[in-house]
PDB file of C-alpha atoms in Angstrom:
ATOM      1  CA  MET A   1     -15.337-108.969   8.371  1.00  0.00           C
ATOM      2  CA  PHE A   2     -16.100-105.552   9.818  1.00  0.00           C
ATOM      3  CA  PRO A   3     -16.697-102.887   8.828  1.00  0.00           C
ATOM      4  CA  ALA A   4     -17.874-104.484   5.603  1.00  0.00           C
ATOM      5  CA  PRO A   5     -17.897-102.475   2.381  1.00  0.00           C
ATOM      6  CA  PHE A   6     -21.202-100.831   1.554  1.00  0.00           C
ATOM      7  CA  SER A   7     -22.585 -98.770  -1.300  1.00  0.00           C
ATOM      8  CA  ILE A   8     -24.256 -95.392  -1.510  1.00  0.00           C
ATOM      9  CA  ARG A   9     -26.066 -95.994  -4.787  1.00  0.00           C
ATOM     10  CA  ASP A  10     -23.190 -96.749  -7.208  1.00  0.00           C
ATOM     11  CA  LYS A  11     -20.410 -95.498  -4.935  1.00  0.00           C
ATOM     12  CA  LEU A  12     -18.616 -98.367  -3.209  1.00  0.00           C
ATOM     13  CA  ILE A  13     -17.285 -97.405   0.208  1.00  0.00           C
ATOM     14  CA  SER A  14     -14.624 -99.878   1.266  1.00  0.00           C
ATOM     15  CA  PRO A  15     -14.111-100.404   4.111  1.00  0.00           C
ATOM     16  CA  GLY A  16     -17.242 -99.154   5.849  1.00  0.00           C
ATOM     17  CA  THR A  17     -15.483 -96.371   7.719  1.00  0.00           C
ATOM     18  CA  VAL A  18     -16.090 -92.659   7.269  1.00  0.00           C
ATOM     19  CA  LEU A  19     -14.153 -89.584   8.381  1.00  0.00           C
ATOM     20  CA  ALA A  20     -16.650 -87.193   9.940  1.00  0.00           C
ATOM     21  CA  PRO A  21     -16.787 -83.586   8.741  1.00  0.00           C
ATOM     22  CA  MET A  22     -15.176 -81.336  11.365  1.00  0.00           C
ATOM     23  CA  ALA A  23     -14.942 -77.565  11.199  1.00  0.00           C
ATOM     24  CA  GLY A  24     -11.357 -76.389  11.275  1.00  0.00           C
ATOM     25  CA  VAL A  25     -10.026 -79.930  10.919  1.00  0.00           C
ATOM     26  CA  THR A  26     -11.017 -81.821   7.776  1.00  0.00           C
ATOM     27  CA  ASP A  27      -9.368 -79.646   5.155  1.00  0.00           C
ATOM     28  CA  THR A  28      -7.602 -81.193   2.172  1.00  0.00           C
ATOM     29  CA  VAL A  29      -4.249 -81.515   3.967  1.00  0.00           C
ATOM     30  CA  PHE A  30      -5.777 -83.437   6.871  1.00  0.00           C
ATOM     31  CA  ARG A  31      -7.986 -85.572   4.623  1.00  0.00           C
ATOM     32  CA  ARG A  32      -5.042 -86.595   2.432  1.00  0.00           C
ATOM     33  CA  MET A  33      -3.063 -87.527   5.512  1.00  0.00           C
ATOM     34  CA  ILE A  34      -5.908 -89.785   6.661  1.00  0.00           C
ATOM     35  CA  ARG A  35      -6.056 -91.322   3.182  1.00  0.00           C
ATOM     36  CA  SER A  36      -2.306 -91.987   3.230  1.00  0.00           C
ATOM     37  CA  LEU A  37      -2.514 -93.884   6.528  1.00  0.00           C
ATOM     38  CA  GLY A  38      -5.106 -96.303   5.095  1.00  0.00           C
ATOM     39  CA  GLY A  39      -8.303 -97.868   6.315  1.00  0.00           C
ATOM     40  CA  CYS A  40     -10.739 -95.018   5.662  1.00  0.00           C
ATOM     41  CA  GLY A  41     -13.446 -95.712   3.098  1.00  0.00           C
ATOM     42  CA  LEU A  42     -14.990 -92.238   2.724  1.00  0.00           C
ATOM     43  CA  ILE A  43     -13.823 -88.740   3.620  1.00  0.00           C
ATOM     44  CA  MET A  44     -15.870 -85.555   3.958  1.00  0.00           C
ATOM     45  CA  THR A  45     -15.165 -81.847   3.750  1.00  0.00           C
ATOM     46  CA  GLU A  46     -15.716 -79.401   6.563  1.00  0.00           C
ATOM     47  CA  PHE A  47     -19.348 -78.324   6.642  1.00  0.00           C
ATOM     48  CA  THR A  48     -19.655 -75.384   4.276  1.00  0.00           C
ATOM     49  CA  SER A  49     -22.133 -72.525   4.142  1.00  0.00           C
ATOM     50  CA  ALA A  50     -24.404 -72.747   1.117  1.00  0.00           C
ATOM     51  CA  GLU A  51     -25.069 -69.022   1.375  1.00  0.00           C
ATOM     52  CA  CYS A  52     -21.375 -68.174   1.148  1.00  0.00           C
ATOM     53  CA  ILE A  53     -20.711 -70.590  -1.711  1.00  0.00           C
ATOM     54  CA  THR A  54     -23.428 -69.097  -3.859  1.00  0.00           C
ATOM     55  CA  ARG A  55     -21.995 -65.643  -3.198  1.00  0.00           C
ATOM     56  CA  ASN A  56     -18.587 -66.864  -4.445  1.00  0.00           C
ATOM     57  CA  ASN A  57     -16.927 -66.228  -1.108  1.00  0.00           C
ATOM     58  CA  ALA A  58     -13.256 -67.035  -1.703  1.00  0.00           C
ATOM     59  CA  ARG A  59     -12.573 -68.313   1.805  1.00  0.00           C
ATOM     60  CA  THR A  60     -15.597 -70.599   1.749  1.00  0.00           C
ATOM     61  CA  SER A  61     -14.689 -71.932  -1.691  1.00  0.00           C
ATOM     62  CA  ARG A  62     -11.383 -73.087  -0.213  1.00  0.00           C
ATOM     63  CA  TYR A  63     -13.306 -75.474   2.029  1.00  0.00           C
ATOM     64  CA  LEU A  64     -14.458 -77.321  -1.092  1.00  0.00           C
ATOM     65  CA  PHE A  65     -11.017 -77.705  -2.639  1.00  0.00           C
ATOM     66  CA  PHE A  66      -9.870 -81.304  -2.981  1.00  0.00           C
ATOM     67  CA  GLU A  67      -7.270 -83.354  -4.832  1.00  0.00           C
ATOM     68  CA  GLN A  68      -8.059 -86.265  -7.129  1.00  0.00           C
ATOM     69  CA  ASP A  69      -6.532 -88.837  -4.781  1.00  0.00           C
ATOM     70  CA  GLU A  70      -9.214 -87.993  -2.197  1.00  0.00           C
ATOM     71  CA  HIS A  71     -12.002 -89.898  -3.993  1.00  0.00           C
ATOM     72  CA  PRO A  72     -14.475 -91.038  -2.867  1.00  0.00           C
ATOM     73  CA  ILE A  73     -15.243 -87.745  -1.169  1.00  0.00           C
ATOM     74  CA  THR A  74     -18.386 -86.033   0.075  1.00  0.00           C
ATOM     75  CA  GLY A  75     -19.000 -82.283   0.038  1.00  0.00           C
ATOM     76  CA  GLN A  76     -21.086 -81.223   3.025  1.00  0.00           C
ATOM     77  CA  LEU A  77     -23.346 -78.169   3.059  1.00  0.00           C
ATOM     78  CA  PHE A  78     -25.426 -76.379   5.642  1.00  0.00           C
ATOM     79  CA  GLY A  79     -28.189 -73.857   5.192  1.00  0.00           C
ATOM     80  CA  ALA A  80     -31.927 -73.378   5.615  1.00  0.00           C
ATOM     81  CA  GLU A  81     -33.023 -71.692   2.374  1.00  0.00           C
ATOM     82  CA  PRO A  82     -34.157 -74.331  -0.155  1.00  0.00           C
ATOM     83  CA  ASP A  83     -33.238 -72.351  -3.275  1.00  0.00           C
ATOM     84  CA  VAL A  84     -29.792 -71.487  -1.946  1.00  0.00           C
ATOM     85  CA  MET A  85     -29.143 -75.046  -0.834  1.00  0.00           C
ATOM     86  CA  GLY A  86     -30.177 -76.332  -4.249  1.00  0.00           C
ATOM     87  CA  ARG A  87     -27.819 -73.963  -6.057  1.00  0.00           C
ATOM     88  CA  ALA A  88     -24.960 -74.787  -3.695  1.00  0.00           C
ATOM     89  CA  ALA A  89     -25.532 -78.519  -4.158  1.00  0.00           C
ATOM     90  CA  GLY A  90     -25.341 -78.030  -7.909  1.00  0.00           C
ATOM     91  CA  MET A  91     -21.980 -76.322  -7.456  1.00  0.00           C
ATOM     92  CA  VAL A  92     -20.751 -79.247  -5.342  1.00  0.00           C
ATOM     93  CA  GLU A  93     -21.721 -81.607  -8.149  1.00  0.00           C
ATOM     94  CA  GLN A  94     -19.985 -79.454 -10.755  1.00  0.00           C
ATOM     95  CA  LEU A  95     -16.790 -79.475  -8.694  1.00  0.00           C
ATOM     96  CA  GLY A  96     -16.650 -83.264  -9.059  1.00  0.00           C
ATOM     97  CA  PHE A  97     -17.620 -84.501  -5.619  1.00  0.00           C
ATOM     98  CA  ASP A  98     -18.933 -88.062  -5.468  1.00  0.00           C
ATOM     99  CA  ILE A  99     -21.675 -87.306  -2.927  1.00  0.00           C
ATOM    100  CA  VAL A 100     -23.397 -84.241  -1.496  1.00  0.00           C
ATOM    101  CA  ASP A 101     -24.369 -84.229   2.187  1.00  0.00           C
ATOM    102  CA  VAL A 102     -26.687 -81.947   4.155  1.00  0.00           C
ATOM    103  CA  ASN A 103     -25.572 -81.127   7.684  1.00  0.00           C
ATOM    104  CA  LEU A 104     -28.422 -81.479  10.178  1.00  0.00           C
ATOM    105  CA  GLY A 105     -26.222 -82.084  13.174  1.00  0.00           C
ATOM    106  CA  CYS A 106     -23.973 -79.133  13.953  1.00  0.00           C
ATOM    107  CA  PRO A 107     -24.898 -77.735  17.396  1.00  0.00           C
ATOM    108  CA  ALA A 108     -22.967 -74.446  17.074  1.00  0.00           C
ATOM    109  CA  ARG A 109     -25.160 -71.446  17.782  1.00  0.00           C
ATOM    110  CA  LYS A 110     -24.123 -69.526  14.664  1.00  0.00           C
ATOM    111  CA  VAL A 111     -24.958 -72.551  12.488  1.00  0.00           C
ATOM    112  CA  VAL A 112     -28.231 -73.435  14.212  1.00  0.00           C
ATOM    113  CA  LYS A 113     -29.581 -70.007  13.242  1.00  0.00           C
ATOM    114  CA  CYS A 114     -29.327 -70.916   9.562  1.00  0.00           C
ATOM    115  CA  GLY A 115     -29.335 -74.710   9.351  1.00  0.00           C
ATOM    116  CA  GLY A 116     -27.498 -77.537  11.063  1.00  0.00           C
ATOM    117  CA  SER A 117     -29.399 -79.158  13.917  1.00  0.00           C
ATOM    118  CA  GLY A 118     -31.732 -76.153  13.980  1.00  0.00           C
ATOM    119  CA  LEU A 119     -33.692 -77.726  11.120  1.00  0.00           C
ATOM    120  CA  LEU A 120     -34.631 -80.617  13.407  1.00  0.00           C
ATOM    121  CA  ARG A 121     -37.133 -78.225  15.020  1.00  0.00           C
ATOM    122  CA  ASP A 122     -38.815 -77.486  11.691  1.00  0.00           C
ATOM    123  CA  LEU A 123     -39.513 -80.668   9.760  1.00  0.00           C
ATOM    124  CA  GLN A 124     -41.638 -78.883   7.172  1.00  0.00           C
ATOM    125  CA  GLY A 125     -38.776 -76.519   6.436  1.00  0.00           C
ATOM    126  CA  LEU A 126     -36.377 -79.454   6.457  1.00  0.00           C
ATOM    127  CA  GLU A 127     -38.469 -81.278   3.877  1.00  0.00           C
ATOM    128  CA  LYS A 128     -38.294 -78.284   1.544  1.00  0.00           C
ATOM    129  CA  VAL A 129     -34.518 -78.111   1.888  1.00  0.00           C
ATOM    130  CA  LEU A 130     -34.051 -81.818   1.205  1.00  0.00           C
ATOM    131  CA  ARG A 131     -36.341 -81.763  -1.823  1.00  0.00           C
ATOM    132  CA  ALA A 132     -34.514 -78.754  -3.253  1.00  0.00           C
ATOM    133  CA  VAL A 133     -31.138 -80.451  -2.923  1.00  0.00           C
ATOM    134  CA  ARG A 134     -32.424 -83.761  -4.266  1.00  0.00           C
ATOM    135  CA  SER A 135     -33.901 -82.142  -7.364  1.00  0.00           C
ATOM    136  CA  ALA A 136     -30.754 -80.088  -7.982  1.00  0.00           C
ATOM    137  CA  VAL A 137     -28.222 -82.918  -8.318  1.00  0.00           C
ATOM    138  CA  LYS A 138     -27.816 -86.298  -9.936  1.00  0.00           C
ATOM    139  CA  ILE A 139     -25.039 -87.528  -7.627  1.00  0.00           C
ATOM    140  CA  PRO A 140     -25.939 -89.469  -4.476  1.00  0.00           C
ATOM    141  CA  MET A 141     -27.289 -87.411  -1.582  1.00  0.00           C
ATOM    142  CA  THR A 142     -26.847 -88.138   2.122  1.00  0.00           C
ATOM    143  CA  ILE A 143     -27.594 -86.408   5.415  1.00  0.00           C
ATOM    144  CA  LYS A 144     -25.964 -86.290   8.841  1.00  0.00           C
ATOM    145  CA  ILE A 145     -28.286 -85.779  11.790  1.00  0.00           C
ATOM    146  CA  ARG A 146     -28.466 -85.658  15.563  1.00  0.00           C
ATOM    147  CA  ALA A 147     -31.029 -87.511  17.624  1.00  0.00           C
ATOM    148  CA  GLY A 148     -33.112 -84.366  17.957  1.00  0.00           C
ATOM    149  CA  TRP A 149     -33.104 -80.882  19.431  1.00  0.00           C
ATOM    150  CA  ASP A 150     -33.417 -82.023  23.042  1.00  0.00           C
ATOM    151  CA  GLY A 151     -34.468 -85.032  25.117  1.00  0.00           C
ATOM    152  CA  ASN A 152     -38.139 -84.214  24.576  1.00  0.00           C
ATOM    153  CA  SER A 153     -37.903 -84.161  20.797  1.00  0.00           C
ATOM    154  CA  ILE A 154     -36.064 -87.232  19.548  1.00  0.00           C
ATOM    155  CA  VAL A 155     -36.901 -87.117  15.834  1.00  0.00           C
ATOM    156  CA  ALA A 156     -34.144 -89.210  14.257  1.00  0.00           C
ATOM    157  CA  VAL A 157     -36.448 -91.981  13.041  1.00  0.00           C
ATOM    158  CA  GLU A 158     -39.006 -89.522  11.709  1.00  0.00           C
ATOM    159  CA  VAL A 159     -36.343 -87.560   9.861  1.00  0.00           C
ATOM    160  CA  ALA A 160     -34.778 -90.731   8.458  1.00  0.00           C
ATOM    161  CA  ARG A 161     -38.099 -91.950   7.052  1.00  0.00           C
ATOM    162  CA  LEU A 162     -38.865 -88.545   5.570  1.00  0.00           C
ATOM    163  CA  ALA A 163     -35.418 -88.335   3.989  1.00  0.00           C
ATOM    164  CA  GLU A 164     -35.668 -91.795   2.473  1.00  0.00           C
ATOM    165  CA  GLN A 165     -39.015 -90.950   0.880  1.00  0.00           C
ATOM    166  CA  ILE A 166     -37.471 -87.849  -0.698  1.00  0.00           C
ATOM    167  CA  GLY A 167     -34.563 -89.799  -2.175  1.00  0.00           C
ATOM    168  CA  VAL A 168     -31.775 -89.437   0.354  1.00  0.00           C
ATOM    169  CA  GLU A 169     -29.518 -92.468  -0.075  1.00  0.00           C
ATOM    170  CA  ALA A 170     -27.681 -92.791   3.251  1.00  0.00           C
ATOM    171  CA  ILE A 171     -27.878 -91.266   6.707  1.00  0.00           C
ATOM    172  CA  ALA A 172     -25.260 -90.710   9.401  1.00  0.00           C
ATOM    173  CA  VAL A 173     -26.633 -90.569  12.933  1.00  0.00           C
ATOM    174  CA  HIS A 174     -24.927 -88.886  15.874  1.00  0.00           C
ATOM    175  CA  PRO A 175     -27.186 -89.955  18.750  1.00  0.00           C
ATOM    176  CA  ARG A 176     -26.768 -86.923  20.971  1.00  0.00           C
ATOM    177  CA  THR A 177     -29.237 -84.047  20.974  1.00  0.00           C
ATOM    178  CA  ARG A 178     -28.343 -80.507  20.040  1.00  0.00           C
ATOM    179  CA  GLU A 179     -28.857 -79.582  23.684  1.00  0.00           C
ATOM    180  CA  GLN A 180     -26.195 -82.101  24.729  1.00  0.00           C
ATOM    181  CA  GLY A 181     -23.586 -80.746  22.345  1.00  0.00           C
ATOM    182  CA  TYR A 182     -20.664 -83.122  22.879  1.00  0.00           C
ATOM    183  CA  THR A 183     -21.367 -83.825  26.537  1.00  0.00           C
ATOM    184  CA  GLY A 184     -22.802 -86.973  28.103  1.00  0.00           C
ATOM    185  CA  ARG A 185     -22.951 -90.323  26.370  1.00  0.00           C
ATOM    186  CA  ALA A 186     -24.164 -90.999  22.859  1.00  0.00           C
ATOM    187  CA  ASP A 187     -27.313 -93.146  22.948  1.00  0.00           C
ATOM    188  CA  TRP A 188     -26.532 -95.829  20.404  1.00  0.00           C
ATOM    189  CA  ASN A 189     -30.101 -97.121  20.700  1.00  0.00           C
ATOM    190  CA  VAL A 190     -31.106 -94.206  18.468  1.00  0.00           C
ATOM    191  CA  ILE A 191     -28.811 -95.534  15.736  1.00  0.00           C
ATOM    192  CA  ARG A 192     -30.367 -98.994  16.125  1.00  0.00           C
ATOM    193  CA  ASP A 193     -33.878 -97.537  15.862  1.00  0.00           C
ATOM    194  CA  VAL A 194     -33.018 -95.646  12.680  1.00  0.00           C
ATOM    195  CA  LYS A 195     -31.443 -98.752  11.156  1.00  0.00           C
ATOM    196  CA  GLN A 196     -34.609-100.725  11.827  1.00  0.00           C
ATOM    197  CA  ALA A 197     -36.792 -97.987  10.331  1.00  0.00           C
ATOM    198  CA  VAL A 198     -35.199 -97.484   6.900  1.00  0.00           C
ATOM    199  CA  ARG A 199     -33.683 -99.470   4.049  1.00  0.00           C
ATOM    200  CA  MET A 200     -30.913 -97.027   3.101  1.00  0.00           C
ATOM    201  CA  PRO A 201     -27.442 -97.420   4.653  1.00  0.00           C
ATOM    202  CA  VAL A 202     -27.109 -96.100   8.194  1.00  0.00           C
ATOM    203  CA  ILE A 203     -23.751 -94.812   9.423  1.00  0.00           C
ATOM    204  CA  GLY A 204     -23.225 -94.761  13.185  1.00  0.00           C
ATOM    205  CA  ASN A 205     -21.336 -91.883  14.797  1.00  0.00           C
ATOM    206  CA  GLY A 206     -20.513 -90.946  18.374  1.00  0.00           C
ATOM    207  CA  ASP A 207     -18.179 -92.186  21.134  1.00  0.00           C
ATOM    208  CA  ILE A 208     -15.999 -94.351  18.886  1.00  0.00           C
ATOM    209  CA  ASN A 209     -12.525 -93.990  20.345  1.00  0.00           C
ATOM    210  CA  SER A 210     -11.024 -97.373  19.517  1.00  0.00           C
ATOM    211  CA  PRO A 211     -11.440-100.335  17.167  1.00  0.00           C
ATOM    212  CA  GLU A 212     -13.236-102.150  19.973  1.00  0.00           C
ATOM    213  CA  ASP A 213     -15.791 -99.334  20.116  1.00  0.00           C
ATOM    214  CA  ALA A 214     -16.349 -99.587  16.356  1.00  0.00           C
ATOM    215  CA  ALA A 215     -16.944-103.328  16.580  1.00  0.00           C
ATOM    216  CA  ARG A 216     -19.341-102.879  19.474  1.00  0.00           C
ATOM    217  CA  MET A 217     -21.349-100.208  17.681  1.00  0.00           C
ATOM    218  CA  LEU A 218     -21.765-102.406  14.619  1.00  0.00           C
ATOM    219  CA  ARG A 219     -22.767-105.326  16.814  1.00  0.00           C
ATOM    220  CA  GLU A 220     -25.217-103.429  19.018  1.00  0.00           C
ATOM    221  CA  THR A 221     -26.899-101.240  16.388  1.00  0.00           C
ATOM    222  CA  GLY A 222     -26.658-103.219  13.144  1.00  0.00           C
ATOM    223  CA  CYS A 223     -25.476-100.073  11.347  1.00  0.00           C
ATOM    224  CA  ASP A 224     -23.796-100.396   7.968  1.00  0.00           C
ATOM    225  CA  ALA A 225     -20.705 -98.322   8.700  1.00  0.00           C
ATOM    226  CA  VAL A 226     -19.031 -96.253  11.392  1.00  0.00           C
ATOM    227  CA  MET A 227     -18.075 -92.589  11.288  1.00  0.00           C
ATOM    228  CA  ILE A 228     -15.100 -91.316  13.280  1.00  0.00           C
ATOM    229  CA  GLY A 229     -14.981 -87.693  14.368  1.00  0.00           C
ATOM    230  CA  ARG A 230     -13.074 -86.280  17.339  1.00  0.00           C
ATOM    231  CA  ALA A 231     -10.929 -89.399  17.797  1.00  0.00           C
ATOM    232  CA  ALA A 232      -9.320 -88.948  14.371  1.00  0.00           C
ATOM    233  CA  PRO A 233      -7.300 -85.763  15.041  1.00  0.00           C
ATOM    234  CA  ASN A 234      -5.960 -87.241  18.276  1.00  0.00           C
ATOM    235  CA  ASN A 235      -5.273 -90.635  16.682  1.00  0.00           C
ATOM    236  CA  PRO A 236      -5.093 -90.389  12.876  1.00  0.00           C
ATOM    237  CA  TRP A 237      -4.140 -94.083  12.792  1.00  0.00           C
ATOM    238  CA  ILE A 238      -7.564 -95.173  14.097  1.00  0.00           C
ATOM    239  CA  PHE A 239      -8.905 -96.150  10.662  1.00  0.00           C
ATOM    240  CA  ARG A 240      -5.884 -98.344   9.991  1.00  0.00           C
ATOM    241  CA  GLN A 241      -6.219 -99.808  13.476  1.00  0.00           C
ATOM    242  CA  ILE A 242      -9.861-100.704  12.814  1.00  0.00           C
ATOM    243  CA  ALA A 243      -8.804-102.516   9.630  1.00  0.00           C
ATOM    244  CA  GLN A 244      -6.088-104.399  11.534  1.00  0.00           C
ATOM    245  CA  PHE A 245      -8.509-105.316  14.309  1.00  0.00           C
ATOM    246  CA  ALA A 246     -11.003-106.583  11.749  1.00  0.00           C
ATOM    247  CA  ALA A 247      -8.342-108.741  10.117  1.00  0.00           C
ATOM    248  CA  ASN A 248      -6.634-110.332  13.111  1.00  0.00           C
ATOM    249  CA  GLY A 249      -8.171-109.099  16.362  1.00  0.00           C
ATOM    250  CA  SER A 250      -5.272-106.824  17.292  1.00  0.00           C
ATOM    251  CA  TYR A 251      -3.742-103.604  16.080  1.00  0.00           C
ATOM    252  CA  ASP A 252      -0.507-101.621  16.183  1.00  0.00           C
ATOM    253  CA  GLN A 253       0.084 -98.554  18.313  1.00  0.00           C
ATOM    254  CA  PRO A 254       2.027 -95.698  16.680  1.00  0.00           C
ATOM    255  CA  THR A 255       5.638 -95.410  17.762  1.00  0.00           C
ATOM    256  CA  GLU A 256       7.416 -92.178  18.632  1.00  0.00           C
ATOM    257  CA  LEU A 257       8.984 -92.323  15.165  1.00  0.00           C
ATOM    258  CA  ASP A 258       5.529 -92.713  13.592  1.00  0.00           C
ATOM    259  CA  ARG A 259       4.322 -89.658  15.480  1.00  0.00           C
ATOM    260  CA  TYR A 260       7.348 -87.594  14.521  1.00  0.00           C
ATOM    261  CA  GLN A 261       7.117 -88.502  10.841  1.00  0.00           C
ATOM    262  CA  LEU A 262       3.393 -87.766  10.752  1.00  0.00           C
ATOM    263  CA  LEU A 263       3.650 -84.423  12.516  1.00  0.00           C
ATOM    264  CA  SER A 264       6.683 -83.327  10.514  1.00  0.00           C
ATOM    265  CA  SER A 265       5.258 -84.290   7.126  1.00  0.00           C
ATOM    266  CA  PHE A 266       1.863 -82.787   7.949  1.00  0.00           C
ATOM    267  CA  PHE A 267       3.414 -79.474   8.927  1.00  0.00           C
ATOM    268  CA  ARG A 268       5.690 -79.420   5.883  1.00  0.00           C
ATOM    269  CA  ASN A 269       2.704 -80.056   3.623  1.00  0.00           C
ATOM    270  CA  MET A 270       1.019 -77.015   5.140  1.00  0.00           C
ATOM    271  CA  VAL A 271       4.103 -74.909   4.446  1.00  0.00           C
ATOM    272  CA  ASP A 272       4.559 -76.263   0.909  1.00  0.00           C
ATOM    273  CA  THR A 273       0.924 -75.577   0.000  1.00  0.00           C
ATOM    274  CA  GLU A 274       1.129 -72.075   1.541  1.00  0.00           C
ATOM    275  CA  TRP A 275      -1.927 -72.902   3.614  1.00  0.00           C
ATOM    276  CA  PRO A 276      -3.651 -69.800   5.009  1.00  0.00           C
ATOM    277  CA  ASP A 277      -2.939 -69.279   8.706  1.00  0.00           C
ATOM    278  CA  ALA A 278      -0.427 -72.120   8.619  1.00  0.00           C
ATOM    279  CA  ILE A 279       1.081 -71.072  11.953  1.00  0.00           C
ATOM    280  CA  GLY A 280      -2.250 -71.211  13.753  1.00  0.00           C
ATOM    281  CA  ARG A 281      -3.126 -74.524  12.165  1.00  0.00           C
ATOM    282  CA  MET A 282       0.245 -76.013  13.078  1.00  0.00           C
ATOM    283  CA  LYS A 283      -0.246 -74.990  16.704  1.00  0.00           C
ATOM    284  CA  GLN A 284      -3.756 -76.472  16.669  1.00  0.00           C
ATOM    285  CA  PHE A 285      -2.636 -79.805  15.262  1.00  0.00           C
ATOM    286  CA  ALA A 286       0.382 -79.981  17.554  1.00  0.00           C
ATOM    287  CA  CYS A 287      -2.145 -80.260  20.384  1.00  0.00           C
ATOM    288  CA  TYR A 288      -4.005 -83.050  18.576  1.00  0.00           C
ATOM    289  CA  PHE A 289      -1.088 -85.130  17.350  1.00  0.00           C
ATOM    290  CA  THR A 290       0.963 -85.113  20.529  1.00  0.00           C
ATOM    291  CA  HIS A 291      -1.566 -87.029  22.607  1.00  0.00           C
ATOM    292  CA  GLY A 292       0.336 -90.082  23.805  1.00  0.00           C
ATOM    293  CA  VAL A 293       3.763 -88.563  23.148  1.00  0.00           C
ATOM    294  CA  ARG A 294       6.136 -88.723  26.105  1.00  0.00           C
ATOM    295  CA  ASN A 295       6.575 -85.221  27.507  1.00  0.00           C
ATOM    296  CA  GLY A 296       4.190 -84.000  24.836  1.00  0.00           C
ATOM    297  CA  GLY A 297       3.313 -81.001  26.968  1.00  0.00           C
ATOM    298  CA  VAL A 298       6.836 -79.669  26.434  1.00  0.00           C
ATOM    299  CA  LEU A 299       6.440 -79.882  22.657  1.00  0.00           C
ATOM    300  CA  ARG A 300       3.020 -78.254  22.766  1.00  0.00           C
ATOM    301  CA  ARG A 301       4.444 -75.389  24.817  1.00  0.00           C
ATOM    302  CA  ASP A 302       7.417 -74.944  22.485  1.00  0.00           C
ATOM    303  CA  VAL A 303       5.219 -74.920  19.383  1.00  0.00           C
ATOM    304  CA  HIS A 304       2.710 -72.562  20.989  1.00  0.00           C
ATOM    305  CA  HIS A 305       5.423 -69.968  21.653  1.00  0.00           C
ATOM    306  CA  ALA A 306       6.923 -70.150  18.149  1.00  0.00           C
ATOM    307  CA  HIS A 307       6.413 -67.221  15.773  1.00  0.00           C
ATOM    308  CA  THR A 308       7.174 -68.647  12.322  1.00  0.00           C
ATOM    309  CA  THR A 309       6.562 -71.894  10.476  1.00  0.00           C
ATOM    310  CA  ALA A 310      10.316 -72.503  10.265  1.00  0.00           C
ATOM    311  CA  GLU A 311      10.608 -72.088  14.016  1.00  0.00           C
ATOM    312  CA  ILE A 312       7.802 -74.592  14.579  1.00  0.00           C
ATOM    313  CA  LEU A 313       9.455 -77.152  12.301  1.00  0.00           C
ATOM    314  CA  ASP A 314      12.789 -76.670  14.063  1.00  0.00           C
ATOM    315  CA  ARG A 315      11.194 -77.194  17.455  1.00  0.00           C
ATOM    316  CA  VAL A 316       9.429 -80.374  16.331  1.00  0.00           C
ATOM    317  CA  ASP A 317      12.724 -81.729  14.951  1.00  0.00           C
ATOM    318  CA  ALA A 318      14.604 -80.786  18.104  1.00  0.00           C
ATOM    319  CA  PHE A 319      12.022 -82.366  20.417  1.00  0.00           C
ATOM    320  CA  PHE A 320      11.959 -85.719  18.658  1.00  0.00           C
ATOM    321  CA  ALA A 321      15.739 -85.722  18.111  1.00  0.00           C
ATOM    322  CA  GLN A 322      16.075 -86.627  21.757  1.00  0.00           C
ATOM    323  CA  THR A 323      14.313 -89.974  21.289  1.00  0.00           C
ATOM    324  CA  VAL A 324      13.881 -91.068  17.676  1.00  0.00           C
ATOM    325  CA  ILE A 325      16.304 -89.343  15.320  1.00  0.00           C
TER     326      ILE A 325
END
């Protein structure tokens, strides 16, 4: 069976599939939708600024809101100041998260200045951050890394060994460098090398766009689990498809009705929860969810030119009424 269940200390992750943290995507509404579709073993928050959390920034605190049906769930932090990261990790623990994760992979310029993949250039500073977080919490601690800063500084194995010595209990590896961003191909050999270097669970991430990709990554790298990022907003059913593929070698494709029901319910949840900037978020997710929809460009255009949430919902209903209602 793949992906087999695995454990991060006493937290069973079943199946071995993880929703990657994505800024502007993995809020509680999106995470609960992924949970409802099935097949995802672990979900993660958007990466969240430790500095802002410790200053009680209201907007940042919203990133760490979750519902009880989201367990098991990881709260992910970024930052470069050990004391601040330690305090923020303690707050994550107090909020009831199952796991705390340190982001060492984000390539965004504004994040690199104060954490993210920028710490891969300063392993001494990184060690201080990891030790501060580890000593601040009792819950399991994980990290998510890139291969390195650039092609001349591939440090994934070195970072993994250092982290394991400190007490980090699982590592997710995105095998692109910070310099690559999201361009080029992910070098899965880096994941394999990390897996061979440490005893803790290794989660592979990067270029998984289908169940076949997930199976191939597990086969080629020996990793313990797979993490899905950018493919999930475009195909929220991918986790369920991986489970189906593992069970019988094939998987279902979403129908037009499936797509309509998902988009409609997702948007209505945003309205019901009075989500901040609901209109902008609905327009963003209309672009994601309509990949594969016949004449989806028409729907994206109609949603983009809407001015209220009610107008967006009406336009979604009207578009799909032509084929599925």
